[in-house]
mmCIF file of C-alpha atoms and ligand atoms in Angstrom:
data_model
loop_
_atom_site.group_PDB
_atom_site.id
_atom_site.type_symbol
_atom_site.label_atom_id
_atom_site.label_comp_id
_atom_site.label_asym_id
_atom_site.label_seq_id
_atom_site.Cartn_x
_atom_site.Cartn_y
_atom_site.Cartn_z
ATOM 1 C CA MET L 1 12.834 15.353 -1.433
ATOM 2 C CA LYS L 2 11.797 13.839 -4.753
ATOM 3 C CA LEU L 3 9.416 10.881 -5.068
ATOM 4 C CA TYR L 4 9.133 8.851 -8.279
ATOM 5 C CA SER L 5 5.594 7.655 -8.320
ATOM 6 C CA GLY L 6 3.124 5.680 -10.434
ATOM 7 C CA PRO L 7 -0.470 6.948 -10.775
ATOM 8 C CA LEU L 8 -1.988 3.660 -9.536
ATOM 9 C CA SER L 9 0.974 2.408 -7.512
ATOM 10 C CA LEU L 10 -0.148 1.028 -4.155
ATOM 11 C CA PHE L 11 3.434 0.933 -2.893
ATOM 12 C CA THR L 12 4.034 4.573 -3.800
ATOM 13 C CA ALA L 13 0.698 5.491 -2.213
ATOM 14 C CA LYS L 14 2.005 4.207 1.150
ATOM 15 C CA VAL L 15 4.922 6.624 0.915
ATOM 16 C CA ARG L 16 2.734 9.567 -0.179
ATOM 17 C CA VAL L 17 0.444 9.036 2.826
ATOM 18 C CA ALA L 18 3.408 8.854 5.228
ATOM 19 C CA LEU L 19 4.930 12.041 3.752
ATOM 20 C CA ASP L 20 1.607 13.853 4.191
ATOM 21 C CA GLU L 21 1.086 12.513 7.724
ATOM 22 C CA LYS L 22 4.505 13.880 8.659
ATOM 23 C CA GLY L 23 3.961 17.170 6.807
ATOM 24 C CA ILE L 24 7.043 16.688 4.616
ATOM 25 C CA ALA L 25 7.100 18.704 1.377
ATOM 26 C CA TYR L 26 8.256 16.799 -1.691
ATOM 27 C CA GLU L 27 8.403 16.952 -5.457
ATOM 28 C CA LEU L 28 6.386 14.277 -7.241
ATOM 29 C CA VAL L 29 7.778 12.787 -10.450
ATOM 30 C CA SER L 30 5.107 10.764 -12.245
ATOM 31 C CA VAL L 31 6.507 7.818 -14.207
ATOM 32 C CA PRO L 32 4.771 6.542 -17.383
ATOM 33 C CA PHE L 33 2.017 3.954 -16.819
ATOM 34 C CA SER L 34 -0.762 2.668 -19.056
ATOM 35 C CA ARG L 35 -3.258 -0.155 -18.889
ATOM 36 C CA ALA L 36 -1.906 -1.574 -22.154
ATOM 37 C CA ARG L 37 1.832 -1.471 -21.367
ATOM 38 C CA GLY L 38 2.024 -1.232 -17.580
ATOM 39 C CA TYR L 39 5.274 0.481 -16.530
ATOM 40 C CA ASP L 40 6.933 0.096 -19.932
ATOM 41 C CA PRO L 41 8.898 2.198 -20.881
ATOM 42 C CA LYS L 42 10.490 2.663 -17.478
ATOM 43 C CA HIS L 43 11.637 6.035 -16.242
ATOM 44 C CA PRO L 44 15.448 6.307 -16.750
ATOM 45 C CA GLU L 45 16.058 7.677 -13.230
ATOM 46 C CA VAL L 46 14.098 4.807 -11.705
ATOM 47 C CA LEU L 47 16.131 2.310 -13.729
ATOM 48 C CA ALA L 48 19.359 4.022 -12.667
ATOM 49 C CA ILE L 49 18.481 3.899 -8.960
ATOM 50 C CA ASN L 50 16.438 0.726 -8.503
ATOM 51 C CA PRO L 51 17.845 -2.512 -9.981
ATOM 52 C CA LYS L 52 14.253 -3.845 -9.849
ATOM 53 C CA GLY L 53 13.077 -0.915 -11.992
ATOM 54 C CA GLN L 54 10.133 -0.291 -9.671
ATOM 55 C CA VAL L 55 8.521 2.693 -8.005
ATOM 56 C CA PRO L 56 8.521 4.116 -5.405
ATOM 57 C CA VAL L 57 11.974 5.647 -5.481
ATOM 58 C CA LEU L 58 12.823 8.415 -3.033
ATOM 59 C CA VAL L 59 15.727 10.831 -3.453
ATOM 60 C CA ASP L 60 16.726 12.964 -0.476
ATOM 61 C CA GLY L 61 19.941 14.892 -1.149
ATOM 62 C CA PRO L 62 22.690 12.326 -1.701
ATOM 63 C CA LEU L 63 20.445 9.413 -0.653
ATOM 64 C CA ALA L 64 18.441 7.408 -3.192
ATOM 65 C CA LEU L 65 16.189 4.656 -1.831
ATOM 66 C CA PHE L 66 13.766 2.082 -3.210
ATOM 67 C CA ASP L 67 11.231 -0.310 -1.647
ATOM 68 C CA SER L 68 8.338 1.298 0.187
ATOM 69 C CA THR L 69 9.075 -0.442 3.498
ATOM 70 C CA ILE L 70 12.681 0.810 3.553
ATOM 71 C CA ILE L 71 11.544 4.309 2.539
ATOM 72 C CA LEU L 72 8.959 4.405 5.359
ATOM 73 C CA GLU L 73 11.640 3.418 7.880
ATOM 74 C CA TYR L 74 13.939 6.175 6.596
ATOM 75 C CA LEU L 75 11.164 8.782 6.812
ATOM 76 C CA GLU L 76 10.518 7.755 10.422
ATOM 77 C CA ASP L 77 14.218 8.031 11.338
ATOM 78 C CA ARG L 78 14.632 11.362 9.549
ATOM 79 C CA HIS L 79 11.294 12.886 10.709
ATOM 80 C CA PRO L 80 10.245 11.045 13.883
ATOM 81 C CA THR L 81 7.309 13.368 14.639
ATOM 82 C CA PRO L 82 4.477 12.485 14.378
ATOM 83 C CA PRO L 83 5.491 8.839 14.847
ATOM 84 C CA LEU L 84 4.184 6.141 12.527
ATOM 85 C CA TYR L 85 5.727 3.232 14.475
ATOM 86 C CA PRO L 86 5.284 2.239 18.141
ATOM 87 C CA ARG L 87 8.096 3.358 20.482
ATOM 88 C CA ASP L 88 8.384 0.063 22.348
ATOM 89 C CA VAL L 89 10.986 -2.132 20.631
ATOM 90 C CA VAL L 90 8.908 -5.326 20.725
ATOM 91 C CA GLU L 91 5.744 -3.585 19.499
ATOM 92 C CA ARG L 92 7.785 -1.819 16.843
ATOM 93 C CA ALA L 93 9.136 -5.132 15.557
ATOM 94 C CA ARG L 94 5.608 -6.609 15.471
ATOM 95 C CA CYS L 95 4.383 -3.551 13.626
ATOM 96 C CA ARG L 96 7.154 -3.797 11.010
ATOM 97 C CA GLN L 97 6.173 -7.417 10.506
ATOM 98 C CA LEU L 98 2.531 -6.442 9.960
ATOM 99 C CA GLU L 99 3.424 -3.683 7.519
ATOM 100 C CA ALA L 100 5.466 -6.206 5.542
ATOM 101 C CA ALA L 101 2.625 -8.760 5.746
ATOM 102 C CA ALA L 102 0.278 -6.370 3.927
ATOM 103 C CA ASP L 103 2.793 -6.250 1.049
ATOM 104 C CA GLU L 104 4.039 -9.810 1.038
ATOM 105 C CA ILE L 105 1.117 -11.951 2.226
ATOM 106 C CA LEU L 106 -2.094 -10.055 1.413
ATOM 107 C CA PHE L 107 -0.935 -8.174 -1.693
ATOM 108 C CA PRO L 108 0.034 -11.307 -3.705
ATOM 109 C CA LEU L 109 -3.610 -12.436 -3.375
ATOM 110 C CA VAL L 110 -4.785 -8.999 -4.526
ATOM 111 C CA PHE L 111 -2.316 -9.216 -7.399
ATOM 112 C CA GLU L 112 -4.150 -12.345 -8.590
ATOM 113 C CA LEU L 113 -7.247 -10.130 -8.887
ATOM 114 C CA ILE L 114 -5.282 -7.367 -10.610
ATOM 115 C CA SER L 115 -4.063 -9.905 -13.183
ATOM 116 C CA GLU L 116 -7.559 -11.247 -13.844
ATOM 117 C CA VAL L 117 -9.905 -8.300 -13.270
ATOM 118 C CA PHE L 118 -7.821 -5.209 -14.106
ATOM 119 C CA TYR L 119 -5.840 -6.534 -17.049
ATOM 120 C CA LYS L 120 -8.385 -8.897 -18.666
ATOM 121 C CA PRO L 121 -11.815 -8.092 -20.124
ATOM 122 C CA ALA L 122 -14.890 -9.839 -18.664
ATOM 123 C CA GLY L 123 -15.356 -13.159 -20.434
ATOM 124 C CA GLU L 124 -11.619 -13.902 -20.564
ATOM 125 C CA ARG L 125 -11.126 -14.124 -16.817
ATOM 126 C CA ASP L 126 -10.224 -17.256 -14.849
ATOM 127 C CA GLU L 127 -13.148 -17.333 -12.404
ATOM 128 C CA GLN L 128 -11.617 -20.144 -10.333
ATOM 129 C CA ARG L 129 -8.441 -18.133 -9.787
ATOM 130 C CA ILE L 130 -10.583 -15.146 -8.781
ATOM 131 C CA ALA L 131 -12.602 -17.267 -6.314
ATOM 132 C CA ARG L 132 -9.399 -18.716 -4.785
ATOM 133 C CA ALA L 133 -7.908 -15.253 -4.351
ATOM 134 C CA ARG L 134 -11.110 -13.924 -2.763
ATOM 135 C CA ALA L 135 -11.223 -16.851 -0.322
ATOM 136 C CA GLY L 136 -7.573 -16.261 0.633
ATOM 137 C CA ILE L 137 -8.259 -12.561 1.185
ATOM 138 C CA ALA L 138 -11.265 -13.359 3.420
ATOM 139 C CA ARG L 139 -9.096 -15.749 5.484
ATOM 140 C CA HIS L 140 -6.450 -13.036 5.854
ATOM 141 C CA TYR L 141 -9.152 -10.629 7.029
ATOM 142 C CA ASP L 142 -10.150 -13.144 9.753
ATOM 143 C CA GLY L 143 -6.697 -12.646 11.313
ATOM 144 C CA LEU L 144 -6.960 -8.844 11.152
ATOM 145 C CA GLU L 145 -10.453 -9.031 12.691
ATOM 146 C CA ARG L 146 -9.036 -10.976 15.667
ATOM 147 C CA ARG L 147 -6.222 -8.467 16.067
ATOM 148 C CA LEU L 148 -8.645 -5.531 16.083
ATOM 149 C CA ALA L 149 -10.625 -7.093 18.963
ATOM 150 C CA GLU L 150 -7.972 -5.760 21.323
ATOM 151 C CA ARG L 151 -6.894 -2.469 19.736
ATOM 152 C CA PRO L 152 -8.373 0.333 17.594
ATOM 153 C CA HIS L 153 -5.539 0.184 15.084
ATOM 154 C CA LEU L 154 -3.402 -2.724 13.952
ATOM 155 C CA CYS L 155 -0.447 -1.750 16.159
ATOM 156 C CA GLY L 156 -2.457 0.026 18.879
ATOM 157 C CA GLU L 157 -1.831 3.593 17.758
ATOM 158 C CA TYR L 158 -2.198 4.543 14.071
ATOM 159 C CA SER L 159 0.894 3.345 12.199
ATOM 160 C CA VAL L 160 2.475 2.302 8.902
ATOM 161 C CA ALA L 161 0.659 -1.035 9.220
ATOM 162 C CA ASP L 162 -2.687 0.770 8.983
ATOM 163 C CA ILE L 163 -1.466 2.723 5.953
ATOM 164 C CA GLY L 164 -0.283 -0.405 4.118
ATOM 165 C CA TYR L 165 -3.359 -2.467 4.960
ATOM 166 C CA LEU L 166 -5.848 0.340 4.221
ATOM 167 C CA LEU L 167 -4.447 0.652 0.713
ATOM 168 C CA THR L 168 -4.323 -3.085 0.075
ATOM 169 C CA VAL L 169 -7.879 -3.565 1.370
ATOM 170 C CA THR L 170 -9.020 -0.689 -0.882
ATOM 171 C CA PHE L 171 -7.412 -2.250 -3.961
ATOM 172 C CA ALA L 172 -9.011 -5.618 -3.086
ATOM 173 C CA ALA L 173 -12.445 -3.968 -2.740
ATOM 174 C CA ASN L 174 -12.056 -2.110 -6.038
ATOM 175 C CA LEU L 175 -11.368 -5.466 -7.681
ATOM 176 C CA GLY L 176 -14.487 -7.073 -6.208
ATOM 177 C CA ALA L 177 -13.232 -8.499 -2.877
ATOM 178 C CA LEU L 178 -15.436 -6.309 -0.705
ATOM 179 C CA LEU L 179 -15.228 -5.868 3.045
ATOM 180 C CA THR L 180 -18.396 -7.487 4.392
ATOM 181 C CA ASP L 181 -20.317 -7.798 7.646
ATOM 182 C CA ALA L 182 -18.286 -10.963 8.308
ATOM 183 C CA HIS L 183 -15.551 -8.543 9.450
ATOM 184 C CA PRO L 184 -17.292 -5.779 11.451
ATOM 185 C CA ARG L 185 -14.200 -4.613 13.335
ATOM 186 C CA LEU L 186 -12.241 -4.405 10.120
ATOM 187 C CA GLN L 187 -15.068 -2.368 8.582
ATOM 188 C CA ALA L 188 -15.025 0.036 11.564
ATOM 189 C CA TRP L 189 -11.206 0.234 11.408
ATOM 190 C CA TYR L 190 -11.435 1.014 7.677
ATOM 191 C CA GLY L 191 -13.752 3.956 8.413
ATOM 192 C CA ARG L 192 -11.446 5.249 11.171
ATOM 193 C CA VAL L 193 -8.327 5.141 9.008
ATOM 194 C CA LEU L 194 -10.105 6.557 5.937
ATOM 195 C CA ALA L 195 -11.232 9.548 8.033
ATOM 196 C CA ARG L 196 -7.605 10.736 8.274
ATOM 197 C CA PRO L 197 -7.139 13.587 5.774
ATOM 198 C CA PRO L 198 -3.890 12.246 4.189
ATOM 199 C CA VAL L 199 -5.534 8.848 3.682
ATOM 200 C CA ALA L 200 -8.775 10.315 2.290
ATOM 201 C CA LYS L 201 -6.741 12.523 -0.066
ATOM 202 C CA GLU L 202 -4.738 9.543 -1.321
ATOM 203 C CA ILE L 203 -7.815 7.371 -1.900
ATOM 204 C CA ALA L 204 -9.537 10.206 -3.789
ATOM 205 C CA GLY L 205 -6.364 10.729 -5.865
ATOM 206 C CA LEU L 206 -6.159 7.025 -6.737
ATOM 207 C CA ALA L 207 -9.837 6.991 -7.769
ATOM 208 C CA GLY L 208 -9.266 10.032 -10.018
ATOM 209 C CA ALA L 209 -6.175 8.435 -11.573
ATOM 210 C CA ALA L 210 -8.089 5.188 -12.210
ATOM 211 C CA GLN L 211 -10.866 7.131 -13.953
ATOM 212 C CA GLN L 212 -8.375 9.003 -16.117
ATOM 213 C CA LEU L 213 -6.664 5.778 -17.170
ATOM 214 C CA ALA L 214 -10.026 4.145 -17.944
ATOM 215 C CA GLY L 215 -11.254 7.138 -19.947
HETATM 216 N N1 GSH J 1 8.460 -4.222 -2.775
HETATM 217 C C1 GSH J 1 8.339 -3.039 -3.585
HETATM 218 C C2 GSH J 1 7.301 -3.273 -4.663
HETATM 219 C C3 GSH J 1 7.250 -2.112 -5.645
HETATM 220 C C4 GSH J 1 6.360 -2.416 -6.852
HETATM 221 O O1 GSH J 1 5.899 -3.552 -7.064
HETATM 222 N N2 GSH J 1 6.133 -1.366 -7.638
HETATM 223 C C5 GSH J 1 5.338 -1.510 -8.849
HETATM 224 C C6 GSH J 1 4.297 -0.416 -8.902
HETATM 225 S S1 GSH J 1 3.143 -0.564 -7.566
HETATM 226 C C7 GSH J 1 6.232 -1.361 -10.054
HETATM 227 O O2 GSH J 1 7.025 -0.448 -10.134
HETATM 228 N N3 GSH J 1 6.067 -2.287 -11.005
HETATM 229 C C8 GSH J 1 6.800 -2.291 -12.233
HETATM 230 C C9 GSH J 1 7.611 -3.545 -12.364
HETATM 231 O O3 GSH J 1 7.633 -4.367 -11.436
HETATM 232 O O4 GSH J 1 8.244 -3.697 -13.394
HETATM 233 C C10 GSH J 1 7.976 -1.851 -2.690
HETATM 234 O O5 GSH J 1 7.472 -2.064 -1.581
HETATM 235 O O6 GSH J 1 8.252 -0.707 -3.081
#
């Protein structure tokens, strides 16, 4: 298996964690990324496979796939053990929805912070946009806090939803939207998920990559 990956790519990080959780060996192809130019120029293989020109891209024999959610589903079908989705069909559907919510509902708010805090120097940032994004993130966390009142992980057992949310929450925190005592269950959940070796390894790798890009 070959994974085209960006050094700071949250979406690729989801796939790397799932591959490690399942013990699947893979070759990592790092695509160019810089703070000044983002993902420009794009890797030719990524452009050839993904019409959106984005990572992650996974190649497994004759199969080439893009979009982290679709890749995670393929990995589960191809390597069902250990499972990263609930077995029950209804719970599985709910869990898929949650995994997608991390990407499509929470991440856009985090992207507002990326645009302001990561790409702009202090002094040129739109503080109102930052405050609005932080408030939206805190409201989203309220929903997760309620969900965690009844279960240790977002879908009961550890799953792709925990992987996606852990990474998104980490990016938010690194950009100043910290997890606070207003969300104690979410804080405890964060510690539980971070204690998993594949997750800890990924978070350490992202921190190292961020330092390298900054230096
Ligand atoms: N929905 C996609 C999003 C992928 C995505 O946004 N990838 C970013 C890196 S994290 C990218 O390649 N950005 C370059 C671009 O959009 O041109 C997924 O889940 O894989």
